[in-house]
Coordinates of C-alpha atoms in Angstrom, one line a residue:
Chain A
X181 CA 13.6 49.2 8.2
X182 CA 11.3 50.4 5.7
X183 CA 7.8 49.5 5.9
X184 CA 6.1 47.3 4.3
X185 CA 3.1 48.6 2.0
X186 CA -0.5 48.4 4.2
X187 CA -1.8 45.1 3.8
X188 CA 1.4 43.6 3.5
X189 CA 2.7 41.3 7.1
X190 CA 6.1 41.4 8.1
X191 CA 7.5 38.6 9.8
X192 CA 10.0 38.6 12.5
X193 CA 11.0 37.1 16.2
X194 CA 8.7 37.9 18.9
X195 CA 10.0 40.5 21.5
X196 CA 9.4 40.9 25.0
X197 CA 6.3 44.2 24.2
X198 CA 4.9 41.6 22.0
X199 CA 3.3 39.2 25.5
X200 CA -0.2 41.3 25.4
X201 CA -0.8 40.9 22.0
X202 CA 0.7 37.5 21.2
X203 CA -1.8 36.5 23.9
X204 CA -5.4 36.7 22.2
X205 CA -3.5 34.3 19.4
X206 CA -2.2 31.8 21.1
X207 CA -5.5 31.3 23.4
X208 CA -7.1 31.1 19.8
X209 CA -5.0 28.7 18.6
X210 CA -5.9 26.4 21.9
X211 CA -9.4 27.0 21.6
X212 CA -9.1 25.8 17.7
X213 CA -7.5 22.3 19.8
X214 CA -9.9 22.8 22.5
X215 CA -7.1 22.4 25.2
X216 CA -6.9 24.3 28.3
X217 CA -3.3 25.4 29.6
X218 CA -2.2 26.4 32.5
X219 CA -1.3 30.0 32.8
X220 CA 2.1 28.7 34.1
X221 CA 2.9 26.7 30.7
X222 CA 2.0 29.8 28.4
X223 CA 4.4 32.5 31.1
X224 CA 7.0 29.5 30.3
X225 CA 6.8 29.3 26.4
X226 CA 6.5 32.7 25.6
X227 CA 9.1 33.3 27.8
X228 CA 11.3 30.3 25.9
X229 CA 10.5 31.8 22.6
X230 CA 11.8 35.3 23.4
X231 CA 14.8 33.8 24.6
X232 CA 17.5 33.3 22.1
X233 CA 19.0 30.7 24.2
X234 CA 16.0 28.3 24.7
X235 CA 15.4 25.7 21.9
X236 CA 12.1 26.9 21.4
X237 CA 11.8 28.8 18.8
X238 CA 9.2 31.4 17.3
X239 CA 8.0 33.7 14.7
X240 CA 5.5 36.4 14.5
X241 CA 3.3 38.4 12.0
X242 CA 3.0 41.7 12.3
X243 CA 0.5 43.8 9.8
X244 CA -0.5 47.6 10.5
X245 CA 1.0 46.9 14.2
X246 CA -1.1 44.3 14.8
X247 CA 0.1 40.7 15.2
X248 CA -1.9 38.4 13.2
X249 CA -0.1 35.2 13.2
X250 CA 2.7 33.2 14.8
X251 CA 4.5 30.2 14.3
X252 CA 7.1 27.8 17.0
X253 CA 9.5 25.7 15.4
X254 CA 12.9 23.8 16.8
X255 CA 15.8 21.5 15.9
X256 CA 16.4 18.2 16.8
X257 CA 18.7 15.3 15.9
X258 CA 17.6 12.3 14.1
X259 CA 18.6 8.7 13.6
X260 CA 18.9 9.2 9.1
X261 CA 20.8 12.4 9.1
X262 CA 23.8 13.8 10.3
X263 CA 21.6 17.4 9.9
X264 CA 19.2 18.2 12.3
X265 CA 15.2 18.0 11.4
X266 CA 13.1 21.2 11.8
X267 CA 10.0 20.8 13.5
X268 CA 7.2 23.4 13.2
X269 CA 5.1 22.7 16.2
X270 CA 2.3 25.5 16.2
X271 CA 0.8 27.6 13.4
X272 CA -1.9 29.9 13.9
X273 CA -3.4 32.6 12.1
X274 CA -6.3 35.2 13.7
X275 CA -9.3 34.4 11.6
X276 CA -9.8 37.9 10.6
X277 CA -6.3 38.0 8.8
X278 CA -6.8 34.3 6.8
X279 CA -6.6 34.2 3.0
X280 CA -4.3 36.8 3.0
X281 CA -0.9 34.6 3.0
X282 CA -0.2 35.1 6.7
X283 CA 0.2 31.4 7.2
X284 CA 2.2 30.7 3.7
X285 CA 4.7 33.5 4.9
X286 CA 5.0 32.3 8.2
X287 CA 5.8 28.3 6.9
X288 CA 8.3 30.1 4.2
X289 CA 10.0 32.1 7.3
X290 CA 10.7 28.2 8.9
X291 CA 11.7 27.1 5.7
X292 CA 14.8 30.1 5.6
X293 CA 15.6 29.5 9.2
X294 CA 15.8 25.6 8.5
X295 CA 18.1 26.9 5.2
X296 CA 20.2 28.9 7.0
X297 CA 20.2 26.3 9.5
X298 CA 21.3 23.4 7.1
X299 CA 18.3 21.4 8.3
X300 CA 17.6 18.8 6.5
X301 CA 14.0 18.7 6.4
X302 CA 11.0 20.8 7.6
X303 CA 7.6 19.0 9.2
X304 CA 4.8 19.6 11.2
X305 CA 1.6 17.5 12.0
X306 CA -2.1 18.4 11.4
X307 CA -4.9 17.2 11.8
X308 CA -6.2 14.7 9.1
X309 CA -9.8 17.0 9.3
X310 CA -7.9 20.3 9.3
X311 CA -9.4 21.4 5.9
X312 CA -8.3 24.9 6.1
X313 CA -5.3 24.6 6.7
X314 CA -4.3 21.4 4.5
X315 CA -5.9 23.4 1.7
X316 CA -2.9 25.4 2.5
X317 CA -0.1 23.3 3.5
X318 CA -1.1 21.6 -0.3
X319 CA 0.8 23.8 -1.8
X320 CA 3.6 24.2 0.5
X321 CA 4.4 20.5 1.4
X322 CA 3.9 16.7 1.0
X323 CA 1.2 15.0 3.3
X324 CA 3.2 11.7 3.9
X325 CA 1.5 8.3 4.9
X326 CA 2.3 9.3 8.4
X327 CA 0.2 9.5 11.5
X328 CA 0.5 9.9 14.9
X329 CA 0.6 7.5 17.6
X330 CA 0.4 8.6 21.4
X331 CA 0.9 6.8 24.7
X332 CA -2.5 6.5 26.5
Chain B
X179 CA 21.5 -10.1 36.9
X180 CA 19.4 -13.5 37.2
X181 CA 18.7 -14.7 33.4
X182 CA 15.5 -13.9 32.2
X183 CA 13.7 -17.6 30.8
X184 CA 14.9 -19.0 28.0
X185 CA 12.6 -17.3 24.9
X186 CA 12.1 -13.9 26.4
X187 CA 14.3 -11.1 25.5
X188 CA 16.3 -8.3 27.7
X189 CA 15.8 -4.3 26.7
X190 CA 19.1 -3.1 27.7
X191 CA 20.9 0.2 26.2
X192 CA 23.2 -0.6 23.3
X193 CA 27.0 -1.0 23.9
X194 CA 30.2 -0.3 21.3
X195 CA 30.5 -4.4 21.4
X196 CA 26.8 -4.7 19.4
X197 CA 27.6 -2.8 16.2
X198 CA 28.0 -6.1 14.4
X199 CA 24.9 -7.4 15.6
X200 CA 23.0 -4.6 15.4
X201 CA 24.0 -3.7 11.7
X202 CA 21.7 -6.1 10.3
X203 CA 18.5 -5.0 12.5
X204 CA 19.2 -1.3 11.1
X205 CA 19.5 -2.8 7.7
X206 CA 16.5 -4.7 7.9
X207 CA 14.4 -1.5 8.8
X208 CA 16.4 0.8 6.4
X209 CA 15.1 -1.7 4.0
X210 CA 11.6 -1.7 5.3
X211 CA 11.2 1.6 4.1
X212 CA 13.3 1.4 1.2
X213 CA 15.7 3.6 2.4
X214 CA 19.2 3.9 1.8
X215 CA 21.4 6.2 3.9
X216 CA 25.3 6.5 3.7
X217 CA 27.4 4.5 5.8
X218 CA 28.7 7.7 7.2
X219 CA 25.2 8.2 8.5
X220 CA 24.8 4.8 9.9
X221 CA 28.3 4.9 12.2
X222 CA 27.6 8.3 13.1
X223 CA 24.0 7.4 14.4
X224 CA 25.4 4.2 16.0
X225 CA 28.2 6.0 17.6
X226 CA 25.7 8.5 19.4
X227 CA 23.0 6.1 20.1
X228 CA 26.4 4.5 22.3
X229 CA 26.8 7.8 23.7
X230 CA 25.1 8.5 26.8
X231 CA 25.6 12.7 26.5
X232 CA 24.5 12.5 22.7
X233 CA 20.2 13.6 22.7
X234 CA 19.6 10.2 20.4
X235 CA 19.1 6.8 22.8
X236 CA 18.0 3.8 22.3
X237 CA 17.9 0.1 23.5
X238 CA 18.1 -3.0 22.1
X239 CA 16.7 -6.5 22.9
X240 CA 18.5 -9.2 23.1
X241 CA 17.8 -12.9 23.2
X242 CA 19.7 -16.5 23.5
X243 CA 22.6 -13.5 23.2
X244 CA 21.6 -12.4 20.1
X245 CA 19.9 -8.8 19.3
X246 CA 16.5 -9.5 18.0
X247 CA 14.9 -6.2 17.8
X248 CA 15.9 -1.7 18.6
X249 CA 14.4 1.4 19.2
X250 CA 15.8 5.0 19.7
X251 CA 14.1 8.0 20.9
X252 CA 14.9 11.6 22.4
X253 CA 13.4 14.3 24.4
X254 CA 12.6 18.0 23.1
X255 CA 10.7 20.4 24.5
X256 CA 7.2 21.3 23.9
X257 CA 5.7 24.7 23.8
X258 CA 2.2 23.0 25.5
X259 CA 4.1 21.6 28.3
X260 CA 6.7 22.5 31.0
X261 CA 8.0 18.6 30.5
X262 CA 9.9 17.1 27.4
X263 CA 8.0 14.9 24.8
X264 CA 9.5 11.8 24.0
X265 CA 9.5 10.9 20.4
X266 CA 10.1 7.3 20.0
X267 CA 11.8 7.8 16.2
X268 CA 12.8 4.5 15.3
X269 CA 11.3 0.6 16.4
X270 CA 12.2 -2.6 14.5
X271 CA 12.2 -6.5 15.7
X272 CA 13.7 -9.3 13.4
X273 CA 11.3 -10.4 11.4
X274 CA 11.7 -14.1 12.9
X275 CA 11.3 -13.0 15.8
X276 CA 7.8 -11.1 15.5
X277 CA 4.6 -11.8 17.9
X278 CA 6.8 -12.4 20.9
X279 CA 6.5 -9.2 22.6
X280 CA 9.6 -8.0 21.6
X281 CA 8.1 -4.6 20.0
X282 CA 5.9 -4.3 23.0
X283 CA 8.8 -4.9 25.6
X284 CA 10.7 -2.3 23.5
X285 CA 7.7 0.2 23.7
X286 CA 7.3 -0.4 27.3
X287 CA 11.1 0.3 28.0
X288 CA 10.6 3.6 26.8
X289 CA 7.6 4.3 28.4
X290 CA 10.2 3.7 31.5
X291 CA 12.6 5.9 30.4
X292 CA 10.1 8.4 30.1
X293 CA 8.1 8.2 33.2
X294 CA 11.7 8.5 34.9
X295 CA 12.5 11.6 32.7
X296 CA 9.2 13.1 33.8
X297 CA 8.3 13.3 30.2
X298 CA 4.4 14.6 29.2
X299 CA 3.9 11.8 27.0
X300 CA 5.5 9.8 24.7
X301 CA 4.8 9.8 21.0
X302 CA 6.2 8.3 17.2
X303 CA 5.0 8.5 13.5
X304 CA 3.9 5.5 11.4
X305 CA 2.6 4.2 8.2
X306 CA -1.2 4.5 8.1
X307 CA -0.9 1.4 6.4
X308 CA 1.5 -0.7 8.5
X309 CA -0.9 -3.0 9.5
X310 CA 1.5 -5.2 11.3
X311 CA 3.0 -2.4 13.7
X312 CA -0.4 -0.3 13.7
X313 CA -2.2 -3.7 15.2
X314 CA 0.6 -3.5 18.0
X315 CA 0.6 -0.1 18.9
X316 CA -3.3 -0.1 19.4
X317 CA -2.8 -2.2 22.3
X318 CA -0.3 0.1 23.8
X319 CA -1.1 4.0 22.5
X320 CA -3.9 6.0 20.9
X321 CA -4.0 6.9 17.1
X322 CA -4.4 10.5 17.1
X323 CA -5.5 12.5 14.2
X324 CA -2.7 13.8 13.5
X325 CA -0.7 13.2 10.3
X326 CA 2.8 14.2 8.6
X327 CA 3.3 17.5 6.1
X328 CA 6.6 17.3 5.0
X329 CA 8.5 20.1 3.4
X330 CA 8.7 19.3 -0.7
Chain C
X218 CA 22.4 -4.5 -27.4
X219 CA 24.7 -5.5 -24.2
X220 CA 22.9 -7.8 -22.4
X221 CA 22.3 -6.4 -18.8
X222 CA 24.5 -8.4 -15.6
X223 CA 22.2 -11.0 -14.5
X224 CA 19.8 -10.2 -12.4
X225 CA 19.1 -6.8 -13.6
X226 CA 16.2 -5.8 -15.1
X227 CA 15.7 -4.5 -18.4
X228 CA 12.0 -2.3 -19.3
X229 CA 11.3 -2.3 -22.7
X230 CA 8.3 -1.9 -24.8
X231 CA 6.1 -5.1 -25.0
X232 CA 6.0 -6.7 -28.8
X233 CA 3.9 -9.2 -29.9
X234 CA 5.9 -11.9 -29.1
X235 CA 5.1 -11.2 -25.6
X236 CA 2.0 -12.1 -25.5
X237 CA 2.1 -15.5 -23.6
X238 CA 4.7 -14.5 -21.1
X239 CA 2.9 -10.8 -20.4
X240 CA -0.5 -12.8 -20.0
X241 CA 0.6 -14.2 -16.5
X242 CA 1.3 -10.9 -15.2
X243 CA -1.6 -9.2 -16.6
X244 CA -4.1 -12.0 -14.7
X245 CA -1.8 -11.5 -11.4
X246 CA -2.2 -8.3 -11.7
X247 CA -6.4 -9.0 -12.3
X248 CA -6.8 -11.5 -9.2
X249 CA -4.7 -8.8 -6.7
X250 CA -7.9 -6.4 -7.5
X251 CA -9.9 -9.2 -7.7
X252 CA -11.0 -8.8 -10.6
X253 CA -12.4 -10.7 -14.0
X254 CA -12.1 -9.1 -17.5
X255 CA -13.6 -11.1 -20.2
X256 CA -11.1 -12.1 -22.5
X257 CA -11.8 -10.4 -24.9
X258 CA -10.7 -7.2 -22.9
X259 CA -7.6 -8.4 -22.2
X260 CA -6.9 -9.0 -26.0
X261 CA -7.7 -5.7 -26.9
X262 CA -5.6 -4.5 -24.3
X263 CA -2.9 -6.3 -25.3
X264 CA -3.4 -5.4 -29.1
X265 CA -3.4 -1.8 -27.9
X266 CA -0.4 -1.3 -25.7
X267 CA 1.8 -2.9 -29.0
X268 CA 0.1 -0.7 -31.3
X269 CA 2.5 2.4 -31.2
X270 CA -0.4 4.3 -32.2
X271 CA -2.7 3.8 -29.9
X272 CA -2.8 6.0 -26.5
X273 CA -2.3 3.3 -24.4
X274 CA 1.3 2.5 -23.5
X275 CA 3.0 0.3 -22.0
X276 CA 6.3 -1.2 -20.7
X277 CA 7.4 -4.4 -19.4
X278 CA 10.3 -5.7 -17.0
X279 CA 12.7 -8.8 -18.4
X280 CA 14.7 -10.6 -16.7
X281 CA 17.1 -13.7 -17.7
X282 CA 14.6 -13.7 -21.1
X283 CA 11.2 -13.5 -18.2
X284 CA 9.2 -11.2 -17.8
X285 CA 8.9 -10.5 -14.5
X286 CA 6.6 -6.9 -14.4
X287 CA 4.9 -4.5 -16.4
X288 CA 3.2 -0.7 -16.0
X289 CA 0.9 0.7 -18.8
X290 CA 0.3 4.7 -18.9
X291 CA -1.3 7.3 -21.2
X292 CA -1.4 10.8 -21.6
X293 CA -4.1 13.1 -21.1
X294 CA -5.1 17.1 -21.1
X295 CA -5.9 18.9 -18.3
X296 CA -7.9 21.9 -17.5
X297 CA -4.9 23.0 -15.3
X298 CA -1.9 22.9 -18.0
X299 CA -1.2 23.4 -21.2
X300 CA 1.0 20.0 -21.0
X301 CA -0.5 17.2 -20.6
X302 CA -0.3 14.7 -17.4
X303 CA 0.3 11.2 -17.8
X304 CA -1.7 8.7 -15.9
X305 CA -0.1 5.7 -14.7
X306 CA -2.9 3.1 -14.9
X307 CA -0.9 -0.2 -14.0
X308 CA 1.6 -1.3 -12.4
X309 CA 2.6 -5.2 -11.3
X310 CA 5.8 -6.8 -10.4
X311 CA 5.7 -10.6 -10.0
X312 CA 5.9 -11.8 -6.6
X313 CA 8.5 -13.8 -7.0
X314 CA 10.6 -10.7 -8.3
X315 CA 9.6 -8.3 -5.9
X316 CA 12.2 -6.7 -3.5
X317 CA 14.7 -6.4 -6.6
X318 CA 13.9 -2.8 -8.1
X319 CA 11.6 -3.6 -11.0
X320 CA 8.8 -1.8 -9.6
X321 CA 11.3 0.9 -9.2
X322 CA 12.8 0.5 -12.4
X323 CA 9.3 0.8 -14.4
X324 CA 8.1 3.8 -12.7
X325 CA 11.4 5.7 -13.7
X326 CA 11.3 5.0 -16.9
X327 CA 7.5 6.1 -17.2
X328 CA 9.2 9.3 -16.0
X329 CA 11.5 9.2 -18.2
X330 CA 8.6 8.8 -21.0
X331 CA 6.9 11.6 -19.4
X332 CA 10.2 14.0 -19.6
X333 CA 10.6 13.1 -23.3
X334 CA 7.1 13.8 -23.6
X335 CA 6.9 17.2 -21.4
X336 CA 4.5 16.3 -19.6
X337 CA 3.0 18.1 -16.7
X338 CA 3.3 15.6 -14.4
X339 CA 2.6 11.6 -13.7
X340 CA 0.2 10.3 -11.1
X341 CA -1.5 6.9 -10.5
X342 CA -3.8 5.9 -7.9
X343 CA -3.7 3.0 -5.0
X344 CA -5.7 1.9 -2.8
X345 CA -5.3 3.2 0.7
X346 CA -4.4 0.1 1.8
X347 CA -1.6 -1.1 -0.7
X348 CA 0.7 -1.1 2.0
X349 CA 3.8 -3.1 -0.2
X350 CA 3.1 -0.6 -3.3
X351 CA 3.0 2.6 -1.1
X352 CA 6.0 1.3 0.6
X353 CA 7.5 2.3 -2.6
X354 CA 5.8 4.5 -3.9
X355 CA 6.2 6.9 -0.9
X356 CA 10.3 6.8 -1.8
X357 CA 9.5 8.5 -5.8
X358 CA 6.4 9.8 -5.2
X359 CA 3.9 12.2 -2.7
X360 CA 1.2 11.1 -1.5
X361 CA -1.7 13.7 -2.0
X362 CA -4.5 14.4 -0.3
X363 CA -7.1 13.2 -3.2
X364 CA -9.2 10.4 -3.2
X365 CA -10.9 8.7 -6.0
X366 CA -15.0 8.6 -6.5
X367 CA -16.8 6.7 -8.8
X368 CA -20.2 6.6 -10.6
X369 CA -22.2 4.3 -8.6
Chain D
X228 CA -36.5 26.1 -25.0
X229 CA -39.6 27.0 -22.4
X230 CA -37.5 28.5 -19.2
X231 CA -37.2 26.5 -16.2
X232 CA -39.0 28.0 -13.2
X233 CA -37.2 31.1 -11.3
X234 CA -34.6 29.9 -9.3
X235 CA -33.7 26.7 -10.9
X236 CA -30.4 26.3 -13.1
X237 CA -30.2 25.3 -16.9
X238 CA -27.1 23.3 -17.5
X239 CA -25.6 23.2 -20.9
X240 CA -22.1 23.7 -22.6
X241 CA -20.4 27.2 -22.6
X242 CA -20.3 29.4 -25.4
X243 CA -17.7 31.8 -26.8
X244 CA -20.5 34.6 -25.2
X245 CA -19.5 33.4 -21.5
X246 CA -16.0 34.3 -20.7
X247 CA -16.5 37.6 -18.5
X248 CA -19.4 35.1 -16.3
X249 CA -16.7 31.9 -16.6
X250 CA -13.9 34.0 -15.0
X251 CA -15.0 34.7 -11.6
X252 CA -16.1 30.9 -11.0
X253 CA -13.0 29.8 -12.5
X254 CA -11.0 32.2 -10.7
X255 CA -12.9 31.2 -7.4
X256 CA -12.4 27.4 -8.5
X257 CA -9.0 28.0 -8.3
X258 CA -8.5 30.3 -5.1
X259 CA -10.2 27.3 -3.5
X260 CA -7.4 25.1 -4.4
X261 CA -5.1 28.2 -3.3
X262 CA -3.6 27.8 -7.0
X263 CA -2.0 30.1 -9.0
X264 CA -2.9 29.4 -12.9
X265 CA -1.3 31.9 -15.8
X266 CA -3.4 34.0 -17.7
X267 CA -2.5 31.6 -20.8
X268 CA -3.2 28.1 -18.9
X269 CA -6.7 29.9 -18.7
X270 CA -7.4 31.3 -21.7
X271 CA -6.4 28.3 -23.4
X272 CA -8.3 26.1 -21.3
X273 CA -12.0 28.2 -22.1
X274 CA -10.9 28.0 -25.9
X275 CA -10.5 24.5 -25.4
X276 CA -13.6 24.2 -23.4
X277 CA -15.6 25.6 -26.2
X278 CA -14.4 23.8 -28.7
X279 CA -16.4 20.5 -29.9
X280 CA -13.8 19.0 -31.0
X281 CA -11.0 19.4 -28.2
X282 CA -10.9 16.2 -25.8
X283 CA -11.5 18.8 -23.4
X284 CA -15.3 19.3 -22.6
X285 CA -17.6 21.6 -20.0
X286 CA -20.8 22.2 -18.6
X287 CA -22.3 25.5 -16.9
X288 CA -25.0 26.0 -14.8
X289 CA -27.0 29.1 -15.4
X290 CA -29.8 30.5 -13.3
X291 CA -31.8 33.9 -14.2
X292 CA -28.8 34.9 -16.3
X293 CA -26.3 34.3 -14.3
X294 CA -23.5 31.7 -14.5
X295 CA -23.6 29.7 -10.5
X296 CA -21.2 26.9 -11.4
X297 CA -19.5 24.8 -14.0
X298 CA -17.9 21.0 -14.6
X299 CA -15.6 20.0 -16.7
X300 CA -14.6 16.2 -18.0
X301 CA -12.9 14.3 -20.7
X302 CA -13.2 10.4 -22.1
X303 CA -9.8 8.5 -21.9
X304 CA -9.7 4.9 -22.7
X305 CA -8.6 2.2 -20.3
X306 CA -6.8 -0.9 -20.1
X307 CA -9.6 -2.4 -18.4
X308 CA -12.3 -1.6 -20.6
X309 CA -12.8 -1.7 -24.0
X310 CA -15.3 1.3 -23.4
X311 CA -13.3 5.1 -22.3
X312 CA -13.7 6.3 -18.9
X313 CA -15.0 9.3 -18.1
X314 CA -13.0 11.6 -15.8
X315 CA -14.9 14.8 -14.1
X316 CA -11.5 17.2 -13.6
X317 CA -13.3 20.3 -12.6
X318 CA -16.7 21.3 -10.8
X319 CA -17.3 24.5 -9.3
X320 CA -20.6 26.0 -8.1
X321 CA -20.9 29.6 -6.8
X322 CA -20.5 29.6 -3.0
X323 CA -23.9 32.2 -2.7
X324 CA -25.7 29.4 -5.2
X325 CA -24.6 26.4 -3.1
X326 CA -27.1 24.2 -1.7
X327 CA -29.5 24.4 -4.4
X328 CA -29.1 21.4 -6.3
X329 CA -26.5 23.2 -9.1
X330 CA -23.3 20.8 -7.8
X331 CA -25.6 18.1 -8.2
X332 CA -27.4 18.5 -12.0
X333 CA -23.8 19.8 -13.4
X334 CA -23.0 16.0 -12.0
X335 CA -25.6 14.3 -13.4
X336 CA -25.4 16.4 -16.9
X337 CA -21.8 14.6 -16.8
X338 CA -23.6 11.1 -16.1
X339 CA -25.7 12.0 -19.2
X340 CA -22.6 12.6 -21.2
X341 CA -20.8 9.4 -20.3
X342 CA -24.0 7.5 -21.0
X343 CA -24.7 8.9 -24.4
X344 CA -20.8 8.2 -25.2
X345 CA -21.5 4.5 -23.6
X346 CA -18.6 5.8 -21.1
X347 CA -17.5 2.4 -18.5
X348 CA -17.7 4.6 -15.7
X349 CA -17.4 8.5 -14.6
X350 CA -15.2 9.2 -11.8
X351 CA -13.5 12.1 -10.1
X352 CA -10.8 13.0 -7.1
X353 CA -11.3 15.4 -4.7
X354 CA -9.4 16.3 -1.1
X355 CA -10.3 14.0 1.7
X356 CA -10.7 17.2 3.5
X357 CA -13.4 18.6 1.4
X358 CA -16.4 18.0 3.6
X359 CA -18.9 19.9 2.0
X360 CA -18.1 18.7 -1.3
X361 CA -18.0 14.9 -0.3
X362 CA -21.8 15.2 1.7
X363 CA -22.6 16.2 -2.2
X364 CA -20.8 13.4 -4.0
X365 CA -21.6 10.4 -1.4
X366 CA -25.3 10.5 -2.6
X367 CA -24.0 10.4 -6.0
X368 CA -21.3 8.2 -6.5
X369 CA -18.9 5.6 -4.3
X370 CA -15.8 6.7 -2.0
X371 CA -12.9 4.2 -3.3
X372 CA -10.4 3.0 -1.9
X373 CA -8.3 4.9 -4.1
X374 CA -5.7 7.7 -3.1
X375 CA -3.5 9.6 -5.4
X376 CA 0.1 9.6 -5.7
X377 CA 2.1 12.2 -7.4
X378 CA 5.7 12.5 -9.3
X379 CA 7.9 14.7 -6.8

């Protein structure tokens, strides 16, 4: 593959080398939710999202051989559609890579795997405060009247 | 199975038998959000809510031996969890038969489900401005502040 | 022209003749914001959306020789297009008509005046809380994340 | 004119003279929005903004010779008034200016405006998300109830 010009992030599935340096990310991106995880549950999702088998799926990065961003996504059935739905669980971009289109390639990567896919719809939740990133997702996607409701 | 009192309803899974009955109920919510959807898509969701291998379930209520109200919902997997989420995708009770705990019997049944399927928590989507549902669902779940991006 | 099956709706531009029947809308329309206009507003409204000269526009819904809803719109410049936008300032449906795909019906064809017109785009604005407008409005329409302030 | 004291901003309308200092604020007005605008949208837009008798009209804010921020608005009638509205599209102030009153006196020039042109009312949108900007704008104006809905 040819490289792509400095500056520039490739995006591709993560690999096994990439555990140590998908790391520091996805701790950021719980720190940004301010949720603690058990060391088990992260072993157990990178290990799903390296695994072409596992429904989980995922997306990294990469710029100068440095990962700077990921993304997890999967398919599931739903009750209006004989397609499946894409769901694009996490998002995260390292804050020292933002407003250099890291996140808008990483959502247009999901959108071509839900293509290929047939899928007939892409969606994600965010938080209604999230200004950063909604000032992003703007321009990607709809914010639909929809919120979230979870069992106590 | 001893009949419940006269007035309160039975969650039970749907069976092949209720299609008639349960035609109008899906109707009735396809209409509450003014959404039309191919018959093709209706039998094929009916058929696999009917299927116990298919990832789509649901349950219905029934009453006097009529269906008064339905919900479907399915498991996926999370990437913050070693247990499936349970999305709760679709609720609806006949509008005459509103304010008797149907909804909340309904909600409750899947909370069953749920704790038997080990599931981390139990989740679904709604209008911000359903105020009908929304005053229900504060008694049983947390509004998180979370909302819906949807792929344009 | 064919008259339309009964029961469909025709939109149209209001005439002068319409006066008496538009009136009742117009003041349902008032009372739902709770709101009074002096009279003479609302004749100068009126005067203005059947003057084919005047930037304010409107159309209205008959039915069976009623008139049974009405929108008004006007276009606008923006900063952000060499087209203009047009604003979608009203929009009522009579109770007693509602359910039947006027409010539908006059929101496409302000499209449809919009297209002809190459506009930009067309946008209104409802109150958070409209819960039977955004019902519809969320199956032509995105909800964005702007909110309206006013001049205290 | 005697000069206002160092460190306080002049507001008046742009000349022909300020294009080179009106780029970088626009062009930061619009990165903020993460929007993309042709070379012609903005050209067109200063010509328009500069010329008195476009329906298009601006403010900037200038402090020791330097351009820190700018507005810009237009007067639309209204079906509810039988005075225009006035609608603020655009405000903008320098981020390294911010927090010295600019955001605010480019808003009150606009109140100015609207009250020499015996305006109904001045109102503007702006993201729900936009924190910073609505600590400014709630001492300045009301929050409505209002949200926007756009064409698909």
């Amino acid at each position: 593959m040819i490289s792509p010009p400095r500056g520039a992030s490739r995006v591709r599935p993560p690999a096994s080398a990439d555990r140590d340096r998908w790391n520091p990310l996805w701790q950021g991106y719980l720190r940004f939710y301010r949720h603690h995880l058990p060391e088990e549950v992260t072993e157990a999702t990178f290990a799903r999202l390296i695994d072409p088998k596992a429904p989980l799926q995922g997306l990294v990065a990469e710029r100068d051989s440095a990962l700077v961003g990921f993304v997890t996504y999967q398919f599931h059935p739903s009750t209006w559609s004989l397609r499946d739905y894409c769901y694009l669980e996490d998002l995260y971009v390292d804050p020292a890579a933002r407003g250099g289109g890291v996140g808008r390639a990483l959502i247009q990567a999901v959108y071509e795997k839900a293509d290929r896919a047939k899928a007939a719809t892409v969606y994600w939740m965010t938080q209604e405060f999230n200004a950063e990133g909604r000032a992003l997702y703007d321009t990607l996607a709809r914010r639909t009247s929809f919120i979230r409701y979870e069992r106590l």
